[in-house]
mmCIF file with all atom_site columns, C-alpha atoms in Angstrom:
data_model
loop_
_atom_site.group_PDB
_atom_site.id
_atom_site.type_symbol
_atom_site.label_atom_id
_atom_site.label_alt_id
_atom_site.label_comp_id
_atom_site.label_asym_id
_atom_site.label_entity_id
_atom_site.label_seq_id
_atom_site.pdbx_PDB_ins_code
_atom_site.Cartn_x
_atom_site.Cartn_y
_atom_site.Cartn_z
_atom_site.occupancy
_atom_site.B_iso_or_equiv
_atom_site.pdbx_formal_charge
_atom_site.auth_seq_id
_atom_site.auth_comp_id
_atom_site.auth_asym_id
_atom_site.auth_atom_id
_atom_site.pdbx_PDB_model_num
ATOM 1   C CA . MET A 1 1   ? -33.101 -81.628 8.524   1.00 50.00 ? 90  MET A CA 1
ATOM 2   C CA . PRO A 1 2   ? -36.035 -83.136 6.587   1.00 67.00 ? 91  PRO A CA 1
ATOM 3   C CA . HIS A 1 3   ? -39.517 -81.865 7.241   1.00 85.00 ? 92  HIS A CA 1
ATOM 4   C CA . SER A 1 4   ? -41.836 -84.302 8.966   1.00 91.00 ? 93  SER A CA 1
ATOM 5   C CA . TYR A 1 5   ? -45.463 -83.922 7.905   1.00 96.00 ? 94  TYR A CA 1
ATOM 6   C CA . ASP A 1 6   ? -48.209 -84.871 10.378  1.00 96.00 ? 95  ASP A CA 1
ATOM 7   C CA . PRO A 1 7   ? -51.217 -86.143 8.367   1.00 97.00 ? 96  PRO A CA 1
ATOM 8   C CA . THR A 1 8   ? -53.501 -85.711 11.399  1.00 97.00 ? 97  THR A CA 1
ATOM 9   C CA . ASN A 1 9   ? -53.182 -81.902 11.480  1.00 98.00 ? 98  ASN A CA 1
ATOM 10  C CA . ILE A 1 10  ? -56.405 -79.917 11.127  1.00 98.00 ? 99  ILE A CA 1
ATOM 11  C CA . PHE A 1 11  ? -55.657 -78.691 7.582   1.00 98.00 ? 100 PHE A CA 1
ATOM 12  C CA . ALA A 1 12  ? -54.985 -82.240 6.362   1.00 98.00 ? 101 ALA A CA 1
ATOM 13  C CA . ARG A 1 13  ? -58.321 -83.227 7.895   1.00 98.00 ? 102 ARG A CA 1
ATOM 14  C CA . ILE A 1 14  ? -60.033 -80.292 6.149   1.00 98.00 ? 103 ILE A CA 1
ATOM 15  C CA . LEU A 1 15  ? -58.472 -81.371 2.842   1.00 98.00 ? 104 LEU A CA 1
ATOM 16  C CA . ARG A 1 16  ? -59.810 -84.914 3.375   1.00 97.00 ? 105 ARG A CA 1
ATOM 17  C CA . GLY A 1 17  ? -63.309 -83.528 4.039   1.00 97.00 ? 106 GLY A CA 1
ATOM 18  C CA . GLU A 1 18  ? -63.340 -84.652 7.674   1.00 98.00 ? 107 GLU A CA 1
ATOM 19  C CA . ILE A 1 19  ? -63.796 -81.088 8.957   1.00 97.00 ? 108 ILE A CA 1
ATOM 20  C CA . PRO A 1 20  ? -65.999 -78.541 7.185   1.00 97.00 ? 109 PRO A CA 1
ATOM 21  C CA . ASN A 1 21  ? -64.713 -75.178 6.056   1.00 98.00 ? 110 ASN A CA 1
ATOM 22  C CA . LYS A 1 22  ? -66.043 -72.053 4.406   1.00 98.00 ? 111 LYS A CA 1
ATOM 23  C CA . THR A 1 23  ? -64.322 -72.369 1.034   1.00 98.00 ? 112 THR A CA 1
ATOM 24  C CA . VAL A 1 24  ? -63.421 -69.226 -0.892  1.00 98.00 ? 113 VAL A CA 1
ATOM 25  C CA . ILE A 1 25  ? -61.838 -71.003 -3.878  1.00 98.00 ? 114 ILE A CA 1
ATOM 26  C CA . GLU A 1 26  ? -60.494 -74.464 -4.635  1.00 98.00 ? 115 GLU A CA 1
ATOM 27  C CA . THR A 1 27  ? -58.212 -75.584 -7.452  1.00 98.00 ? 116 THR A CA 1
ATOM 28  C CA . ASP A 1 28  ? -56.380 -78.796 -8.316  1.00 98.00 ? 117 ASP A CA 1
ATOM 29  C CA . HIS A 1 29  ? -53.488 -77.919 -5.984  1.00 98.00 ? 118 HIS A CA 1
ATOM 30  C CA . THR A 1 30  ? -54.810 -75.281 -3.566  1.00 98.00 ? 119 THR A CA 1
ATOM 31  C CA . LEU A 1 31  ? -57.641 -74.606 -1.121  1.00 98.00 ? 120 LEU A CA 1
ATOM 32  C CA . ALA A 1 32  ? -58.523 -71.161 0.256   1.00 98.00 ? 121 ALA A CA 1
ATOM 33  C CA . PHE A 1 33  ? -61.018 -70.777 3.086   1.00 98.00 ? 122 PHE A CA 1
ATOM 34  C CA . HIS A 1 34  ? -62.118 -68.297 5.739   1.00 98.00 ? 123 HIS A CA 1
ATOM 35  C CA . ASP A 1 35  ? -60.230 -68.443 9.039   1.00 98.00 ? 124 ASP A CA 1
ATOM 36  C CA . ILE A 1 36  ? -62.456 -69.589 11.919  1.00 96.00 ? 125 ILE A CA 1
ATOM 37  C CA . ASN A 1 37  ? -60.842 -66.977 14.190  1.00 96.00 ? 126 ASN A CA 1
ATOM 38  C CA . PRO A 1 38  ? -60.467 -63.921 11.935  1.00 97.00 ? 127 PRO A CA 1
ATOM 39  C CA . GLN A 1 39  ? -57.987 -61.254 13.002  1.00 95.00 ? 128 GLN A CA 1
ATOM 40  C CA . ALA A 1 40  ? -59.298 -58.638 10.526  1.00 96.00 ? 129 ALA A CA 1
ATOM 41  C CA . PRO A 1 41  ? -62.502 -58.046 8.539   1.00 97.00 ? 130 PRO A CA 1
ATOM 42  C CA . HIS A 1 42  ? -61.000 -60.233 5.787   1.00 97.00 ? 131 HIS A CA 1
ATOM 43  C CA . HIS A 1 43  ? -58.953 -63.254 6.883   1.00 98.00 ? 132 HIS A CA 1
ATOM 44  C CA . VAL A 1 44  ? -58.511 -66.130 4.459   1.00 98.00 ? 133 VAL A CA 1
ATOM 45  C CA . LEU A 1 45  ? -56.114 -69.063 4.671   1.00 98.00 ? 134 LEU A CA 1
ATOM 46  C CA . VAL A 1 46  ? -54.550 -70.368 1.471   1.00 98.00 ? 135 VAL A CA 1
ATOM 47  C CA . ILE A 1 47  ? -53.105 -73.881 1.729   1.00 98.00 ? 136 ILE A CA 1
ATOM 48  C CA . PRO A 1 48  ? -51.490 -76.241 -0.753  1.00 98.00 ? 137 PRO A CA 1
ATOM 49  C CA . LYS A 1 49  ? -53.114 -79.650 -1.036  1.00 98.00 ? 138 LYS A CA 1
ATOM 50  C CA . GLY A 1 50  ? -49.712 -81.338 -0.831  1.00 98.00 ? 139 GLY A CA 1
ATOM 51  C CA . PRO A 1 51  ? -48.058 -82.350 2.464   1.00 98.00 ? 140 PRO A CA 1
ATOM 52  C CA . TYR A 1 52  ? -45.813 -79.335 3.049   1.00 98.00 ? 141 TYR A CA 1
ATOM 53  C CA . VAL A 1 53  ? -44.974 -78.072 6.534   1.00 98.00 ? 142 VAL A CA 1
ATOM 54  C CA . THR A 1 54  ? -43.526 -74.589 5.961   1.00 98.00 ? 143 THR A CA 1
ATOM 55  C CA . PHE A 1 55  ? -42.905 -71.970 3.277   1.00 98.00 ? 144 PHE A CA 1
ATOM 56  C CA . ASP A 1 56  ? -39.326 -73.120 2.687   1.00 97.00 ? 145 ASP A CA 1
ATOM 57  C CA . HIS A 1 57  ? -40.434 -76.774 2.532   1.00 97.00 ? 146 HIS A CA 1
ATOM 58  C CA . PHE A 1 58  ? -43.077 -75.884 -0.074  1.00 98.00 ? 147 PHE A CA 1
ATOM 59  C CA . CYS A 1 59  ? -40.641 -73.779 -2.129  1.00 97.00 ? 148 CYS A CA 1
ATOM 60  C CA . ALA A 1 60  ? -37.973 -76.491 -2.097  1.00 96.00 ? 149 ALA A CA 1
ATOM 61  C CA . GLU A 1 61  ? -40.116 -79.555 -2.780  1.00 96.00 ? 150 GLU A CA 1
ATOM 62  C CA . ALA A 1 62  ? -43.405 -78.602 -4.463  1.00 98.00 ? 151 ALA A CA 1
ATOM 63  C CA . SER A 1 63  ? -43.755 -79.053 -8.195  1.00 98.00 ? 152 SER A CA 1
ATOM 64  C CA . ASP A 1 64  ? -43.727 -76.039 -10.479 1.00 98.00 ? 153 ASP A CA 1
ATOM 65  C CA . ALA A 1 65  ? -47.448 -76.579 -11.094 1.00 98.00 ? 154 ALA A CA 1
ATOM 66  C CA . GLU A 1 66  ? -48.196 -76.544 -7.359  1.00 98.00 ? 155 GLU A CA 1
ATOM 67  C CA . ILE A 1 67  ? -46.144 -73.383 -6.775  1.00 98.00 ? 156 ILE A CA 1
ATOM 68  C CA . VAL A 1 68  ? -47.718 -71.477 -9.668  1.00 98.00 ? 157 VAL A CA 1
ATOM 69  C CA . ASP A 1 69  ? -51.229 -72.607 -8.753  1.00 98.00 ? 158 ASP A CA 1
ATOM 70  C CA . PHE A 1 70  ? -50.769 -71.642 -5.091  1.00 98.00 ? 159 PHE A CA 1
ATOM 71  C CA . HIS A 1 71  ? -49.597 -68.114 -5.892  1.00 98.00 ? 160 HIS A CA 1
ATOM 72  C CA . ARG A 1 72  ? -52.168 -67.519 -8.621  1.00 98.00 ? 161 ARG A CA 1
ATOM 73  C CA . THR A 1 73  ? -54.892 -68.707 -6.245  1.00 98.00 ? 162 THR A CA 1
ATOM 74  C CA . ALA A 1 74  ? -53.619 -66.317 -3.546  1.00 98.00 ? 163 ALA A CA 1
ATOM 75  C CA . ALA A 1 75  ? -53.796 -63.477 -6.099  1.00 97.00 ? 164 ALA A CA 1
ATOM 76  C CA . SER A 1 76  ? -57.368 -64.497 -6.947  1.00 97.00 ? 165 SER A CA 1
ATOM 77  C CA . VAL A 1 77  ? -58.275 -64.423 -3.255  1.00 98.00 ? 166 VAL A CA 1
ATOM 78  C CA . CYS A 1 78  ? -56.903 -60.876 -2.938  1.00 97.00 ? 167 CYS A CA 1
ATOM 79  C CA . ALA A 1 79  ? -58.995 -59.811 -5.929  1.00 96.00 ? 168 ALA A CA 1
ATOM 80  C CA . MET A 1 80  ? -62.102 -61.579 -4.615  1.00 96.00 ? 169 MET A CA 1
ATOM 81  C CA . LEU A 1 81  ? -61.735 -59.853 -1.239  1.00 97.00 ? 170 LEU A CA 1
ATOM 82  C CA . GLY A 1 82  ? -61.317 -56.458 -2.929  1.00 96.00 ? 171 GLY A CA 1
ATOM 83  C CA . VAL A 1 83  ? -58.031 -55.775 -1.137  1.00 96.00 ? 172 VAL A CA 1
ATOM 84  C CA . SER A 1 84  ? -55.690 -55.902 -4.130  1.00 94.00 ? 173 SER A CA 1
ATOM 85  C CA . LEU A 1 85  ? -54.162 -52.535 -4.976  1.00 92.00 ? 174 LEU A CA 1
ATOM 86  C CA . GLY A 1 86  ? -54.506 -53.371 -8.670  1.00 86.00 ? 175 GLY A CA 1
ATOM 87  C CA . ASP A 1 87  ? -58.255 -53.629 -8.192  1.00 82.00 ? 176 ASP A CA 1
ATOM 88  C CA . GLY A 1 88  ? -58.612 -50.412 -6.190  1.00 88.00 ? 177 GLY A CA 1
ATOM 89  C CA . GLY A 1 89  ? -58.292 -52.043 -2.763  1.00 90.00 ? 178 GLY A CA 1
ATOM 90  C CA . ALA A 1 90  ? -56.502 -50.453 0.175   1.00 94.00 ? 179 ALA A CA 1
ATOM 91  C CA . GLY A 1 91  ? -54.061 -53.319 0.709   1.00 96.00 ? 180 GLY A CA 1
ATOM 92  C CA . TYR A 1 92  ? -53.614 -56.454 2.762   1.00 96.00 ? 181 TYR A CA 1
ATOM 93  C CA . ARG A 1 93  ? -50.993 -58.463 4.593   1.00 96.00 ? 182 ARG A CA 1
ATOM 94  C CA . GLY A 1 94  ? -49.757 -61.916 3.644   1.00 97.00 ? 183 GLY A CA 1
ATOM 95  C CA . ILE A 1 95  ? -48.397 -63.861 6.617   1.00 97.00 ? 184 ILE A CA 1
ATOM 96  C CA . THR A 1 96  ? -46.831 -67.284 6.900   1.00 98.00 ? 185 THR A CA 1
ATOM 97  C CA . ASN A 1 97  ? -45.425 -68.720 10.116  1.00 96.00 ? 186 ASN A CA 1
ATOM 98  C CA . ALA A 1 98  ? -42.812 -71.467 10.507  1.00 96.00 ? 187 ALA A CA 1
ATOM 99  C CA . GLY A 1 99  ? -41.974 -73.412 13.648  1.00 93.00 ? 188 GLY A CA 1
ATOM 100 C CA . GLY A 1 100 ? -42.098 -72.382 17.273  1.00 92.00 ? 189 GLY A CA 1
ATOM 101 C CA . HIS A 1 101 ? -40.201 -69.108 16.932  1.00 93.00 ? 190 HIS A CA 1
ATOM 102 C CA . GLY A 1 102 ? -42.401 -68.143 13.976  1.00 94.00 ? 191 GLY A CA 1
ATOM 103 C CA . GLY A 1 103 ? -45.630 -68.815 15.857  1.00 93.00 ? 192 GLY A CA 1
ATOM 104 C CA . GLN A 1 104 ? -46.815 -71.664 13.603  1.00 95.00 ? 193 GLN A CA 1
ATOM 105 C CA . GLU A 1 105 ? -49.857 -73.352 15.141  1.00 95.00 ? 194 GLU A CA 1
ATOM 106 C CA . VAL A 1 106 ? -50.749 -75.853 12.402  1.00 96.00 ? 195 VAL A CA 1
ATOM 107 C CA . PRO A 1 107 ? -47.907 -77.899 10.869  1.00 96.00 ? 196 PRO A CA 1
ATOM 108 C CA . HIS A 1 108 ? -49.197 -77.507 7.303   1.00 98.00 ? 197 HIS A CA 1
ATOM 109 C CA . TYR A 1 109 ? -47.907 -74.621 5.182   1.00 98.00 ? 198 TYR A CA 1
ATOM 110 C CA . HIS A 1 110 ? -50.487 -71.859 4.955   1.00 98.00 ? 199 HIS A CA 1
ATOM 111 C CA . LEU A 1 111 ? -50.662 -68.230 3.928   1.00 98.00 ? 200 LEU A CA 1
ATOM 112 C CA . HIS A 1 112 ? -52.882 -65.852 5.875   1.00 98.00 ? 201 HIS A CA 1
ATOM 113 C CA . ILE A 1 113 ? -54.343 -63.066 3.738   1.00 98.00 ? 202 ILE A CA 1
ATOM 114 C CA . VAL A 1 114 ? -55.680 -60.390 6.073   1.00 97.00 ? 203 VAL A CA 1
ATOM 115 C CA . GLY A 1 115 ? -57.134 -57.001 5.236   1.00 96.00 ? 204 GLY A CA 1
ATOM 116 C CA . GLY A 1 116 ? -60.184 -54.814 5.245   1.00 95.00 ? 205 GLY A CA 1
ATOM 117 C CA . ALA A 1 117 ? -58.837 -52.430 7.908   1.00 95.00 ? 206 ALA A CA 1
ATOM 118 C CA . PRO A 1 118 ? -55.526 -50.804 8.900   1.00 93.00 ? 207 PRO A CA 1
ATOM 119 C CA . LEU A 1 119 ? -53.414 -53.580 10.398  1.00 92.00 ? 208 LEU A CA 1
ATOM 120 C CA . GLY A 1 120 ? -50.822 -51.659 12.372  1.00 87.00 ? 209 GLY A CA 1
ATOM 121 C CA . ARG A 1 121 ? -47.205 -52.655 12.772  1.00 84.00 ? 210 ARG A CA 1
ATOM 122 C CA . MET A 1 122 ? -46.050 -55.919 11.324  1.00 78.00 ? 211 MET A CA 1
ATOM 123 C CA . LEU A 1 123 ? -44.429 -57.187 14.526  1.00 68.00 ? 212 LEU A CA 1
ATOM 124 C CA . SER A 1 124 ? -44.819 -56.367 18.158  1.00 65.00 ? 213 SER A CA 1
ATOM 125 C CA . ARG A 1 125 ? -42.333 -57.384 20.794  1.00 63.00 ? 214 ARG A CA 1
ATOM 126 C CA . GLU A 1 126 ? -43.803 -58.968 23.883  1.00 60.00 ? 215 GLU A CA 1
#
């Protein structure tokens, strides 16, 4: 089943400059910004600038340049936040959600980088 991208989603609007954000870093292919509803002391969203809906969509259809840039930018965010183990940080969690069962709220691929405190179990059953 092909992915259907909705160009009216909030992240597309942020990328077009229609909605302000608190940018952490921006590159040719990637934007990272602070989450407006942080779930930890550090909570940054990393999004590709291309119209990708989910992680698997991005991995299957993004160019090599987009994929490399996205992951290198995410690594830079971890270093900037001081959470990277390689930089003496205590760790972080990278989260991506896909579809209804995955809890995806915005239909634009995004990686949550959260840290700055112990985060507890990865999943909880409700």
